[in-house]
Amino acid sequence: MGFLRCHMHKAYLFFDRMTKKMWSGELYFLKMTFTLLKTVHATVC
């Protein structure tokens, strides 16, 4: 039982790290897109 709990905890930590990485990547992507849109808007207008 204790072994399973330890394994679950490790899996949870790994998942948490992955989602954090993905989340920061998403934020970076959104920021880049926003900057690109602003640049395009500035050149067009």
Coordinates of C-alpha atoms in Angstrom, one line a residue:
M1 CA 0.0 0.0 0.0
G2 CA 2.8 2.4 0.9
F3 CA 4.6 1.5 -2.2
L4 CA 1.6 2.3 -4.4
R5 CA 1.1 5.6 -2.6
C6 CA 4.7 6.5 -3.3
H7 CA 4.4 5.6 -6.9
M8 CA 1.2 7.6 -7.3
H9 CA 3.0 10.6 -5.7
K10 CA 5.9 10.3 -8.1
A11 CA 3.4 10.1 -11.0
Y12 CA 1.6 13.1 -9.7
L13 CA 4.8 15.1 -9.4
F14 CA 5.8 14.2 -12.9
F15 CA 2.4 15.1 -14.3
D16 CA 2.5 18.4 -12.4
R17 CA 5.9 19.3 -13.8
M18 CA 4.7 18.4 -17.3
T19 CA 1.6 20.5 -17.1
K20 CA 3.6 23.4 -15.7
K21 CA 6.0 23.1 -18.6
M22 CA 3.1 22.9 -21.1
W23 CA 1.4 25.9 -19.4
S24 CA 4.5 28.1 -19.6
G25 CA 4.8 27.0 -23.3
E26 CA 1.2 28.0 -23.9
L27 CA 1.7 31.3 -22.3
Y28 CA 4.9 31.9 -24.4
F29 CA 3.0 30.9 -27.5
L30 CA 0.1 33.3 -26.7
K31 CA 2.5 36.1 -26.0
M32 CA 4.4 35.6 -29.3
T33 CA 1.1 35.5 -31.2
F34 CA -0.1 38.7 -29.5
T35 CA 3.2 40.4 -30.3
L36 CA 3.0 39.2 -33.9
L37 CA -0.5 40.5 -34.2
K38 CA 0.4 43.9 -32.8
T39 CA 3.4 44.1 -35.2
V40 CA 1.2 43.3 -38.2
H41 CA -1.5 45.7 -37.0
A42 CA 1.2 48.4 -36.6
T43 CA 2.5 47.9 -40.2
V44 CA -1.0 47.7 -41.8
C45 CA -2.5 50.7 -40.0

